[in-house]
PDB file of C-alpha atoms in Angstrom:
ATOM      1  CA  MET A   1      -6.463 -41.154 -31.606  1.00  0.00           C
ATOM      2  CA  LYS A   2      -9.176 -38.630 -30.762  1.00  0.00           C
ATOM      3  CA  SER A   3     -11.434 -37.640 -33.832  1.00  0.00           C
ATOM      4  CA  ILE A   4     -14.123 -35.283 -34.330  1.00  0.00           C
ATOM      5  CA  ALA A   5     -15.998 -34.140 -37.404  1.00  0.00           C
ATOM      6  CA  ILE A   6     -17.217 -30.713 -38.287  1.00  0.00           C
ATOM      7  CA  ILE A   7     -20.216 -29.938 -40.651  1.00  0.00           C
ATOM      8  CA  GLY A   8     -19.529 -26.309 -42.427  1.00  0.00           C
ATOM      9  CA  GLY A   9     -16.461 -24.733 -43.962  1.00  0.00           C
ATOM     10  CA  GLY A  10     -17.100 -21.292 -42.837  1.00  0.00           C
ATOM     11  CA  VAL A  11     -14.989 -19.132 -40.166  1.00  0.00           C
ATOM     12  CA  ALA A  12     -17.066 -21.015 -37.077  1.00  0.00           C
ATOM     13  CA  GLY A  13     -15.863 -24.611 -38.825  1.00  0.00           C
ATOM     14  CA  LEU A  14     -12.608 -23.389 -39.476  1.00  0.00           C
ATOM     15  CA  SER A  15     -11.778 -21.653 -36.061  1.00  0.00           C
ATOM     16  CA  ALA A  16     -13.137 -25.165 -34.754  1.00  0.00           C
ATOM     17  CA  ALA A  17     -10.789 -26.867 -36.875  1.00  0.00           C
ATOM     18  CA  VAL A  18      -7.777 -24.832 -35.760  1.00  0.00           C
ATOM     19  CA  TYR A  19      -8.489 -24.870 -31.755  1.00  0.00           C
ATOM     20  CA  ALA A  20      -9.070 -29.006 -32.194  1.00  0.00           C
ATOM     21  CA  LEU A  21      -6.313 -29.649 -34.287  1.00  0.00           C
ATOM     22  CA  ARG A  22      -4.036 -27.893 -31.926  1.00  0.00           C
ATOM     23  CA  ALA A  23      -5.441 -30.023 -29.133  1.00  0.00           C
ATOM     24  CA  ASN A  24      -3.977 -32.847 -31.116  1.00  0.00           C
ATOM     25  CA  ALA A  25      -7.456 -34.050 -32.456  1.00  0.00           C
ATOM     26  CA  GLU A  26      -7.932 -35.654 -35.998  1.00  0.00           C
ATOM     27  CA  VAL A  27     -10.163 -33.380 -37.480  1.00  0.00           C
ATOM     28  CA  THR A  28     -12.551 -34.052 -40.745  1.00  0.00           C
ATOM     29  CA  LEU A  29     -14.539 -31.342 -42.153  1.00  0.00           C
ATOM     30  CA  PHE A  30     -17.294 -31.700 -44.346  1.00  0.00           C
ATOM     31  CA  GLU A  31     -18.127 -28.805 -46.261  1.00  0.00           C
ATOM     32  CA  GLN A  32     -20.363 -29.517 -49.986  1.00  0.00           C
ATOM     33  CA  PHE A  33     -19.242 -26.092 -51.332  1.00  0.00           C
ATOM     34  CA  GLY A  34     -15.985 -24.433 -50.890  1.00  0.00           C
ATOM     35  CA  LEU A  35     -14.289 -23.351 -47.411  1.00  0.00           C
ATOM     36  CA  GLY A  36     -14.640 -19.767 -46.153  1.00  0.00           C
ATOM     37  CA  GLY A  37     -18.148 -19.828 -46.241  1.00  0.00           C
ATOM     38  CA  GLN A  38     -20.234 -16.516 -46.332  1.00  0.00           C
ATOM     39  CA  THR A  39     -17.267 -14.383 -45.223  1.00  0.00           C
ATOM     40  CA  ALA A  40     -15.304 -15.479 -48.525  1.00  0.00           C
ATOM     41  CA  ASN A  41     -18.277 -13.479 -50.193  1.00  0.00           C
ATOM     42  CA  LEU A  42     -17.889 -10.293 -48.273  1.00  0.00           C
ATOM     43  CA  GLY A  43     -15.877  -7.197 -49.518  1.00  0.00           C
ATOM     44  CA  GLU A  44     -14.093  -4.794 -47.145  1.00  0.00           C
ATOM     45  CA  ILE A  45     -14.621  -6.093 -43.127  1.00  0.00           C
ATOM     46  CA  GLU A  46     -13.881  -3.345 -40.627  1.00  0.00           C
ATOM     47  CA  ASN A  47     -14.830  -5.075 -37.473  1.00  0.00           C
ATOM     48  CA  TYR A  48     -12.473  -7.670 -37.432  1.00  0.00           C
ATOM     49  CA  PRO A  49      -9.872  -7.333 -34.203  1.00  0.00           C
ATOM     50  CA  SER A  50      -6.381  -7.056 -35.427  1.00  0.00           C
ATOM     51  CA  TYR A  51      -7.257  -5.579 -38.955  1.00  0.00           C
ATOM     52  CA  LYS A  52      -7.973  -2.048 -39.755  1.00  0.00           C
ATOM     53  CA  SER A  53      -9.509  -3.406 -43.233  1.00  0.00           C
ATOM     54  CA  ILE A  54      -9.211  -6.744 -44.623  1.00  0.00           C
ATOM     55  CA  GLU A  55     -11.160  -8.246 -47.418  1.00  0.00           C
ATOM     56  CA  GLY A  56     -13.865 -11.033 -46.773  1.00  0.00           C
ATOM     57  CA  TRP A  57     -11.774 -13.631 -49.263  1.00  0.00           C
ATOM     58  CA  GLN A  58      -8.651 -12.748 -47.466  1.00  0.00           C
ATOM     59  CA  LEU A  59      -9.419 -13.403 -44.317  1.00  0.00           C
ATOM     60  CA  ALA A  60     -11.300 -16.592 -45.141  1.00  0.00           C
ATOM     61  CA  GLN A  61      -8.200 -17.628 -47.178  1.00  0.00           C
ATOM     62  CA  ASN A  62      -5.965 -16.822 -43.890  1.00  0.00           C
ATOM     63  CA  MET A  63      -8.244 -19.216 -41.766  1.00  0.00           C
ATOM     64  CA  ILE A  64      -8.055 -21.877 -44.614  1.00  0.00           C
ATOM     65  CA  ASP A  65      -4.146 -22.039 -44.977  1.00  0.00           C
ATOM     66  CA  GLN A  66      -3.698 -22.075 -41.145  1.00  0.00           C
ATOM     67  CA  ALA A  67      -5.919 -24.729 -40.566  1.00  0.00           C
ATOM     68  CA  LYS A  68      -4.503 -27.315 -43.489  1.00  0.00           C
ATOM     69  CA  ALA A  69      -0.935 -26.245 -42.032  1.00  0.00           C
ATOM     70  CA  LEU A  70      -2.397 -27.931 -39.099  1.00  0.00           C
ATOM     71  CA  GLY A  71      -3.125 -30.898 -40.914  1.00  0.00           C
ATOM     72  CA  LEU A  72      -7.209 -30.348 -41.678  1.00  0.00           C
ATOM     73  CA  LYS A  73      -8.814 -33.039 -43.614  1.00  0.00           C
ATOM     74  CA  THR A  74     -11.592 -31.853 -46.153  1.00  0.00           C
ATOM     75  CA  VAL A  75     -14.458 -33.988 -47.287  1.00  0.00           C
ATOM     76  CA  ARG A  76     -16.618 -32.187 -50.133  1.00  0.00           C
ATOM     77  CA  GLU A  77     -19.608 -33.884 -49.712  1.00  0.00           C
ATOM     78  CA  ARG A  78     -23.061 -32.830 -48.277  1.00  0.00           C
ATOM     79  CA  VAL A  79     -24.172 -33.822 -45.054  1.00  0.00           C
ATOM     80  CA  LEU A  80     -27.658 -35.607 -45.515  1.00  0.00           C
ATOM     81  CA  SER A  81     -27.959 -36.536 -41.616  1.00  0.00           C
ATOM     82  CA  VAL A  82     -26.714 -36.769 -38.545  1.00  0.00           C
ATOM     83  CA  THR A  83     -28.005 -39.575 -35.892  1.00  0.00           C
ATOM     84  CA  LYS A  84     -26.491 -41.008 -32.734  1.00  0.00           C
ATOM     85  CA  GLY A  85     -26.185 -44.409 -31.507  1.00  0.00           C
ATOM     86  CA  GLN A  86     -22.962 -45.428 -30.024  1.00  0.00           C
ATOM     87  CA  GLN A  87     -21.658 -42.961 -31.812  1.00  0.00           C
ATOM     88  CA  PHE A  88     -22.340 -40.464 -34.507  1.00  0.00           C
ATOM     89  CA  LEU A  89     -23.134 -41.634 -37.801  1.00  0.00           C
ATOM     90  CA  LEU A  90     -23.022 -38.904 -40.649  1.00  0.00           C
ATOM     91  CA  ARG A  91     -24.655 -40.032 -43.762  1.00  0.00           C
ATOM     92  CA  THR A  92     -23.444 -37.794 -46.721  1.00  0.00           C
ATOM     93  CA  ASP A  93     -24.343 -37.895 -50.663  1.00  0.00           C
ATOM     94  CA  LYS A  94     -21.547 -40.263 -51.057  1.00  0.00           C
ATOM     95  CA  GLY A  95     -20.892 -42.467 -48.257  1.00  0.00           C
ATOM     96  CA  GLU A  96     -21.349 -42.922 -43.972  1.00  0.00           C
ATOM     97  CA  TYR A  97     -18.723 -41.878 -41.210  1.00  0.00           C
ATOM     98  CA  SER A  98     -18.638 -42.294 -37.564  1.00  0.00           C
ATOM     99  CA  PHE A  99     -17.247 -40.259 -34.896  1.00  0.00           C
ATOM    100  CA  PRO A 100     -17.402 -39.609 -31.466  1.00  0.00           C
ATOM    101  CA  ALA A 101     -18.015 -36.167 -31.438  1.00  0.00           C
ATOM    102  CA  VAL A 102     -19.273 -33.377 -33.858  1.00  0.00           C
ATOM    103  CA  VAL A 103     -19.483 -29.719 -34.248  1.00  0.00           C
ATOM    104  CA  VAL A 104     -22.217 -28.385 -36.395  1.00  0.00           C
ATOM    105  CA  ALA A 105     -21.138 -25.152 -38.022  1.00  0.00           C
ATOM    106  CA  THR A 106     -23.739 -24.986 -41.074  1.00  0.00           C
ATOM    107  CA  GLY A 107     -24.459 -21.336 -40.567  1.00  0.00           C
ATOM    108  CA  THR A 108     -27.591 -19.938 -42.340  1.00  0.00           C
ATOM    109  CA  ALA A 109     -29.171 -20.093 -45.652  1.00  0.00           C
ATOM    110  CA  HIS A 110     -30.296 -16.956 -47.517  1.00  0.00           C
ATOM    111  CA  ASN A 111     -34.662 -16.310 -47.015  1.00  0.00           C
ATOM    112  CA  LYS A 112     -36.577 -15.586 -50.190  1.00  0.00           C
ATOM    113  CA  LEU A 113     -38.984 -13.556 -51.666  1.00  0.00           C
ATOM    114  CA  GLY A 114     -40.695 -16.804 -52.857  1.00  0.00           C
ATOM    115  CA  PHE A 115     -41.268 -15.797 -56.755  1.00  0.00           C
ATOM    116  CA  GLU A 116     -37.705 -14.785 -57.832  1.00  0.00           C
ATOM    117  CA  GLU A 117     -36.300 -18.625 -58.209  1.00  0.00           C
ATOM    118  CA  PRO A 118     -36.442 -18.406 -61.856  1.00  0.00           C
ATOM    119  CA  TYR A 119     -34.290 -14.957 -62.476  1.00  0.00           C
ATOM    120  CA  VAL A 120     -31.522 -16.030 -60.086  1.00  0.00           C
ATOM    121  CA  GLY A 121     -28.778 -15.532 -62.388  1.00  0.00           C
ATOM    122  CA  LYS A 122     -30.576 -13.380 -64.922  1.00  0.00           C
ATOM    123  CA  GLY A 123     -30.325 -10.214 -62.761  1.00  0.00           C
ATOM    124  CA  VAL A 124     -31.217 -11.678 -59.495  1.00  0.00           C
ATOM    125  CA  SER A 125     -28.622 -12.126 -56.864  1.00  0.00           C
ATOM    126  CA  TYR A 126     -28.225 -12.682 -52.934  1.00  0.00           C
ATOM    127  CA  CYS A 127     -24.959 -11.833 -52.849  1.00  0.00           C
ATOM    128  CA  ALA A 128     -23.824  -7.763 -53.770  1.00  0.00           C
ATOM    129  CA  THR A 129     -20.028  -8.228 -53.660  1.00  0.00           C
ATOM    130  CA  CYS A 130     -20.224 -11.645 -55.525  1.00  0.00           C
ATOM    131  CA  ASP A 131     -22.404 -10.137 -58.467  1.00  0.00           C
ATOM    132  CA  GLY A 132     -22.638  -6.277 -58.257  1.00  0.00           C
ATOM    133  CA  ASN A 133     -19.439  -6.189 -60.063  1.00  0.00           C
ATOM    134  CA  PHE A 134     -21.609  -7.123 -63.120  1.00  0.00           C
ATOM    135  CA  TYR A 135     -23.890  -4.202 -62.895  1.00  0.00           C
ATOM    136  CA  ARG A 136     -21.187  -1.238 -62.674  1.00  0.00           C
ATOM    137  CA  GLY A 137     -22.111   1.832 -64.226  1.00  0.00           C
ATOM    138  CA  LYS A 138     -25.883   0.696 -64.103  1.00  0.00           C
ATOM    139  CA  ALA A 139     -29.105   1.009 -61.727  1.00  0.00           C
ATOM    140  CA  VAL A 140     -30.003  -1.814 -59.262  1.00  0.00           C
ATOM    141  CA  ALA A 141     -32.256  -2.383 -56.383  1.00  0.00           C
ATOM    142  CA  ILE A 142     -31.721  -4.154 -53.131  1.00  0.00           C
ATOM    143  CA  ALA A 143     -34.720  -5.622 -50.975  1.00  0.00           C
ATOM    144  CA  GLY A 144     -33.944  -5.772 -47.178  1.00  0.00           C
ATOM    145  CA  GLY A 145     -33.451  -3.686 -44.306  1.00  0.00           C
ATOM    146  CA  GLY A 146     -31.360  -4.932 -41.537  1.00  0.00           C
ATOM    147  CA  THR A 147     -27.516  -4.863 -41.066  1.00  0.00           C
ATOM    148  CA  PRO A 148     -26.747  -7.341 -43.921  1.00  0.00           C
ATOM    149  CA  ALA A 149     -28.670  -5.413 -46.329  1.00  0.00           C
ATOM    150  CA  VAL A 150     -26.867  -2.043 -45.622  1.00  0.00           C
ATOM    151  CA  ARG A 151     -24.080  -3.844 -45.600  1.00  0.00           C
ATOM    152  CA  GLU A 152     -24.596  -5.284 -49.557  1.00  0.00           C
ATOM    153  CA  ALA A 153     -25.920  -1.560 -50.262  1.00  0.00           C
ATOM    154  CA  LEU A 154     -22.838   0.283 -49.230  1.00  0.00           C
ATOM    155  CA  TYR A 155     -20.995  -1.929 -51.608  1.00  0.00           C
ATOM    156  CA  LEU A 156     -23.591  -0.941 -54.176  1.00  0.00           C
ATOM    157  CA  ALA A 157     -23.258   2.188 -53.895  1.00  0.00           C
ATOM    158  CA  ASP A 158     -19.349   2.449 -54.610  1.00  0.00           C
ATOM    159  CA  VAL A 159     -20.103   0.451 -58.002  1.00  0.00           C
ATOM    160  CA  CYS A 160     -23.695   1.289 -59.692  1.00  0.00           C
ATOM    161  CA  ASP A 161     -24.797   4.243 -61.011  1.00  0.00           C
ATOM    162  CA  LYS A 162     -27.870   3.881 -58.926  1.00  0.00           C
ATOM    163  CA  VAL A 163     -28.925   1.989 -55.888  1.00  0.00           C
ATOM    164  CA  TYR A 164     -32.594   1.602 -54.609  1.00  0.00           C
ATOM    165  CA  VAL A 165     -33.114  -0.083 -51.572  1.00  0.00           C
ATOM    166  CA  ILE A 166     -36.727  -1.282 -50.987  1.00  0.00           C
ATOM    167  CA  VAL A 167     -37.104  -1.498 -47.282  1.00  0.00           C
ATOM    168  CA  PRO A 168     -40.016  -3.391 -45.902  1.00  0.00           C
ATOM    169  CA  TYR A 169     -40.092  -1.438 -42.557  1.00  0.00           C
ATOM    170  CA  GLU A 170     -40.800   2.267 -41.697  1.00  0.00           C
ATOM    171  CA  ALA A 171     -36.926   2.436 -40.482  1.00  0.00           C
ATOM    172  CA  PHE A 172     -33.869  -0.002 -40.837  1.00  0.00           C
ATOM    173  CA  ARG A 173     -32.849  -2.638 -38.783  1.00  0.00           C
ATOM    174  CA  ALA A 174     -29.523  -2.008 -38.291  1.00  0.00           C
ATOM    175  CA  GLU A 175     -26.292  -0.152 -37.178  1.00  0.00           C
ATOM    176  CA  GLU A 176     -26.899   3.251 -36.851  1.00  0.00           C
ATOM    177  CA  MET A 177     -23.454   4.222 -38.315  1.00  0.00           C
ATOM    178  CA  ALA A 178     -23.885   2.168 -41.383  1.00  0.00           C
ATOM    179  CA  VAL A 179     -27.120   3.371 -41.962  1.00  0.00           C
ATOM    180  CA  ASN A 180     -26.039   6.935 -41.936  1.00  0.00           C
ATOM    181  CA  ASN A 181     -23.419   5.872 -44.318  1.00  0.00           C
ATOM    182  CA  LEU A 182     -25.870   4.840 -46.802  1.00  0.00           C
ATOM    183  CA  VAL A 183     -28.469   7.237 -46.787  1.00  0.00           C
ATOM    184  CA  SER A 184     -26.031  10.284 -47.571  1.00  0.00           C
ATOM    185  CA  ARG A 185     -24.921   8.665 -50.618  1.00  0.00           C
ATOM    186  CA  SER A 186     -25.932  10.688 -53.595  1.00  0.00           C
ATOM    187  CA  ASN A 187     -26.694   7.799 -55.614  1.00  0.00           C
ATOM    188  CA  VAL A 188     -28.927   5.957 -52.883  1.00  0.00           C
ATOM    189  CA  GLN A 189     -32.678   6.074 -52.715  1.00  0.00           C
ATOM    190  CA  VAL A 190     -34.333   4.667 -49.764  1.00  0.00           C
ATOM    191  CA  LEU A 191     -38.013   3.177 -50.451  1.00  0.00           C
ATOM    192  CA  TYR A 192     -39.266   2.825 -46.482  1.00  0.00           C
ATOM    193  CA  GLY A 193     -42.697   0.387 -46.617  1.00  0.00           C
ATOM    194  CA  SER A 194     -42.017  -0.856 -49.052  1.00  0.00           C
ATOM    195  CA  GLN A 195     -42.241  -4.513 -50.899  1.00  0.00           C
ATOM    196  CA  VAL A 196     -41.080  -6.192 -54.377  1.00  0.00           C
ATOM    197  CA  SER A 197     -43.906  -7.469 -56.249  1.00  0.00           C
ATOM    198  CA  GLU A 198     -42.749  -8.346 -59.317  1.00  0.00           C
ATOM    199  CA  ILE A 199     -39.717  -8.855 -61.147  1.00  0.00           C
ATOM    200  CA  LEU A 200     -39.799  -7.925 -64.574  1.00  0.00           C
ATOM    201  CA  CYS A 201     -37.283 -10.389 -66.960  1.00  0.00           C
ATOM    202  CA  ASP A 202     -37.232 -11.278 -70.852  1.00  0.00           C
ATOM    203  CA  ASP A 203     -33.559 -12.670 -71.291  1.00  0.00           C
ATOM    204  CA  VAL A 204     -32.241 -10.826 -68.235  1.00  0.00           C
ATOM    205  CA  VAL A 205     -34.051  -8.382 -65.493  1.00  0.00           C
ATOM    206  CA  TYR A 206     -34.952  -4.768 -66.727  1.00  0.00           C
ATOM    207  CA  GLY A 207     -36.925  -3.674 -63.605  1.00  0.00           C
ATOM    208  CA  VAL A 208     -38.840  -4.506 -60.440  1.00  0.00           C
ATOM    209  CA  LYS A 209     -42.386  -3.322 -59.614  1.00  0.00           C
ATOM    210  CA  VAL A 210     -42.591  -2.196 -55.713  1.00  0.00           C
ATOM    211  CA  PHE A 211     -46.050  -1.906 -53.709  1.00  0.00           C
ATOM    212  CA  ASP A 212     -45.944   0.835 -50.668  1.00  0.00           C
ATOM    213  CA  GLY A 213     -49.706   1.390 -51.178  1.00  0.00           C
ATOM    214  CA  GLU A 214     -49.835   1.777 -54.628  1.00  0.00           C
ATOM    215  CA  VAL A 215     -47.395   0.360 -57.579  1.00  0.00           C
ATOM    216  CA  LYS A 216     -43.971   2.014 -58.897  1.00  0.00           C
ATOM    217  CA  THR A 217     -41.938   0.609 -61.342  1.00  0.00           C
ATOM    218  CA  LEU A 218     -38.142   1.009 -61.265  1.00  0.00           C
ATOM    219  CA  ASP A 219     -35.836   0.638 -64.327  1.00  0.00           C
ATOM    220  CA  VAL A 220     -33.072  -1.526 -62.799  1.00  0.00           C
ATOM    221  CA  SER A 221     -30.543  -4.275 -64.006  1.00  0.00           C
ATOM    222  CA  ALA A 222     -30.251  -6.493 -61.130  1.00  0.00           C
ATOM    223  CA  LEU A 223     -32.361  -7.007 -57.951  1.00  0.00           C
ATOM    224  CA  PHE A 224     -29.980  -8.085 -55.268  1.00  0.00           C
ATOM    225  CA  VAL A 225     -32.181 -10.194 -52.267  1.00  0.00           C
ATOM    226  CA  ALA A 226     -31.187  -9.692 -48.588  1.00  0.00           C
ATOM    227  CA  ILE A 227     -34.332 -10.465 -46.471  1.00  0.00           C
ATOM    228  CA  GLY A 228     -32.494 -12.428 -43.766  1.00  0.00           C
ATOM    229  CA  ALA A 229     -31.563 -16.049 -43.225  1.00  0.00           C
ATOM    230  CA  GLN A 230     -32.953 -19.297 -41.757  1.00  0.00           C
ATOM    231  CA  PRO A 231     -30.503 -22.002 -39.789  1.00  0.00           C
ATOM    232  CA  VAL A 232     -29.411 -24.870 -41.695  1.00  0.00           C
ATOM    233  CA  THR A 233     -30.150 -27.530 -39.163  1.00  0.00           C
ATOM    234  CA  ASP A 234     -32.526 -29.943 -41.648  1.00  0.00           C
ATOM    235  CA  PHE A 235     -29.852 -33.104 -41.554  1.00  0.00           C
ATOM    236  CA  LEU A 236     -29.823 -33.023 -37.540  1.00  0.00           C
ATOM    237  CA  GLN A 237     -31.586 -35.833 -36.142  1.00  0.00           C
ATOM    238  CA  VAL A 238     -30.156 -36.231 -32.919  1.00  0.00           C
ATOM    239  CA  GLU A 239     -32.372 -36.687 -30.076  1.00  0.00           C
ATOM    240  CA  GLY A 240     -31.916 -33.623 -26.845  1.00  0.00           C
ATOM    241  CA  VAL A 241     -30.821 -30.973 -29.320  1.00  0.00           C
ATOM    242  CA  GLN A 242     -33.150 -28.142 -28.111  1.00  0.00           C
ATOM    243  CA  ARG A 243     -33.998 -25.366 -30.850  1.00  0.00           C
ATOM    244  CA  LYS A 244     -35.179 -21.772 -30.894  1.00  0.00           C
ATOM    245  CA  ASN A 245     -36.799 -20.262 -33.562  1.00  0.00           C
ATOM    246  CA  GLY A 246     -35.026 -22.806 -35.895  1.00  0.00           C
ATOM    247  CA  TYR A 247     -31.530 -22.346 -34.294  1.00  0.00           C
ATOM    248  CA  VAL A 248     -29.594 -24.632 -32.410  1.00  0.00           C
ATOM    249  CA  VAL A 249     -29.782 -24.053 -27.938  1.00  0.00           C
ATOM    250  CA  VAL A 250     -25.844 -24.108 -26.888  1.00  0.00           C
ATOM    251  CA  ASP A 251     -24.300 -23.591 -23.249  1.00  0.00           C
ATOM    252  CA  ASP A 252     -21.476 -21.781 -22.430  1.00  0.00           C
ATOM    253  CA  ARG A 253     -19.142 -24.124 -23.974  1.00  0.00           C
ATOM    254  CA  CYS A 254     -21.283 -24.521 -27.546  1.00  0.00           C
ATOM    255  CA  ALA A 255     -22.661 -27.777 -26.305  1.00  0.00           C
ATOM    256  CA  THR A 256     -25.916 -28.724 -27.183  1.00  0.00           C
ATOM    257  CA  GLY A 257     -28.441 -30.994 -25.676  1.00  0.00           C
ATOM    258  CA  ALA A 258     -26.821 -33.940 -26.936  1.00  0.00           C
ATOM    259  CA  GLU A 259     -23.569 -35.387 -25.247  1.00  0.00           C
ATOM    260  CA  GLY A 260     -20.648 -34.880 -27.744  1.00  0.00           C
ATOM    261  CA  LEU A 261     -22.460 -32.641 -30.128  1.00  0.00           C
ATOM    262  CA  PHE A 262     -21.557 -29.111 -30.373  1.00  0.00           C
ATOM    263  CA  ALA A 263     -22.856 -26.151 -32.335  1.00  0.00           C
ATOM    264  CA  ALA A 264     -20.858 -23.093 -33.249  1.00  0.00           C
ATOM    265  CA  GLY A 265     -21.587 -19.552 -35.412  1.00  0.00           C
ATOM    266  CA  ASP A 266     -24.852 -18.077 -37.009  1.00  0.00           C
ATOM    267  CA  VAL A 267     -26.287 -21.856 -36.811  1.00  0.00           C
ATOM    268  CA  THR A 268     -26.285 -21.173 -32.857  1.00  0.00           C
ATOM    269  CA  ASN A 269     -28.924 -19.082 -30.855  1.00  0.00           C
ATOM    270  CA  GLY A 270     -26.312 -16.558 -29.841  1.00  0.00           C
ATOM    271  CA  PRO A 271     -27.337 -12.712 -29.730  1.00  0.00           C
ATOM    272  CA  LEU A 272     -24.964 -11.650 -32.116  1.00  0.00           C
ATOM    273  CA  LYS A 273     -24.005 -12.752 -35.791  1.00  0.00           C
ATOM    274  CA  GLN A 274     -20.593 -11.857 -36.388  1.00  0.00           C
ATOM    275  CA  ILE A 275     -17.607 -13.532 -37.712  1.00  0.00           C
ATOM    276  CA  VAL A 276     -15.616 -12.625 -34.509  1.00  0.00           C
ATOM    277  CA  THR A 277     -18.529 -14.140 -32.649  1.00  0.00           C
ATOM    278  CA  ALA A 278     -18.736 -17.048 -34.846  1.00  0.00           C
ATOM    279  CA  CYS A 279     -14.898 -17.343 -34.509  1.00  0.00           C
ATOM    280  CA  GLY A 280     -15.208 -17.690 -30.675  1.00  0.00           C
ATOM    281  CA  ASP A 281     -18.117 -20.149 -30.936  1.00  0.00           C
ATOM    282  CA  GLY A 282     -15.620 -22.353 -32.838  1.00  0.00           C
ATOM    283  CA  ALA A 283     -12.762 -22.018 -30.747  1.00  0.00           C
ATOM    284  CA  LYS A 284     -15.373 -23.341 -27.770  1.00  0.00           C
ATOM    285  CA  ALA A 285     -16.684 -25.854 -29.585  1.00  0.00           C
ATOM    286  CA  GLY A 286     -13.594 -27.355 -31.148  1.00  0.00           C
ATOM    287  CA  SER A 287     -11.735 -27.574 -28.009  1.00  0.00           C
ATOM    288  CA  PHE A 288     -14.373 -29.032 -25.974  1.00  0.00           C
ATOM    289  CA  ALA A 289     -15.391 -31.590 -28.640  1.00  0.00           C
ATOM    290  CA  ALA A 290     -11.982 -32.843 -28.772  1.00  0.00           C
ATOM    291  CA  ALA A 291     -11.536 -33.056 -25.171  1.00  0.00           C
ATOM    292  CA  TYR A 292     -14.727 -35.205 -25.318  1.00  0.00           C
ATOM    293  CA  ALA A 293     -13.571 -37.020 -28.308  1.00  0.00           C
ATOM    294  CA  GLY A 294     -10.286 -37.638 -26.175  1.00  0.00           C
ATOM    295  CA  MET A 295     -12.347 -39.147 -22.977  1.00  0.00           C
ATOM    296  CA  ILE A 296     -14.193 -41.379 -25.586  1.00  0.00           C
ATOM    297  CA  SER A 297     -10.872 -42.792 -26.596  1.00  0.00           C
ATOM    298  CA  LYS A 298      -9.414 -43.442 -23.039  1.00  0.00           C
ATOM    299  CA  GLY A 299     -12.748 -45.496 -22.362  1.00  0.00           C
ATOM    300  CA  GLN A 300     -13.631 -42.307 -19.633  1.00  0.00           C
ATOM    301  CA  LYS A 301     -17.036 -41.970 -21.301  1.00  0.00           C
TER     302      LYS A 301
END
């Protein structure tokens, strides 16, 4: 039986699982948290083909249900390292596993301001769609100027009384339509060329200090941090894998420079980080990983 491992349970990993399972591979998916990845935490999604609008959790659940119906096996363990001998050896926090082919779909982890960690859970969050409702009718701030920040700020504008958007650049670096939508909101105030310099917190956050040449204090109940992300690849210790700015370099089959190792989704050096592109990557990675494992099982490699 040809078998593959998939590391990461977001939409790229789930898509890879569906395609590999349909190719009659035995698939084991490693995910230390819940399935669905960042998509499960998104609010309304309007750019996924076949849906005029769908909630992120629902889209993720549809993919989870599809993969499980095909026989997906999941292991809720953290992968600590991947090395290669005759096969790939996966070491987790609970054991060791070996597979002839592996798909890495671990996505990205949030960038941090560098001083907010003590206040996480006290009013600092990295996910507006997860925690925004806790601040319904209140004033909040969000730090960031890219597409993720704009998307999160739009969600906050729907539930909060006032939203301060602290943009570190002189202009947004995001989709024009989304930016126009955001700045048109009467309860949104954008502070360009600004940085969060201090978080004011007793038991809970009650304000932030912002620096734009001079210090200003914003009276807010929460700060959402949306300043980008870094690929999660620290566990990958396989010779031949190339990286560009930390992202795994893949070819048009989503294959890496190490034979039998594939990567999909936001962890790769692909130019667009979207749900639909992650799913496309997963389809390729899952298909070619299954084919590679099949050749190994037949002694053709």
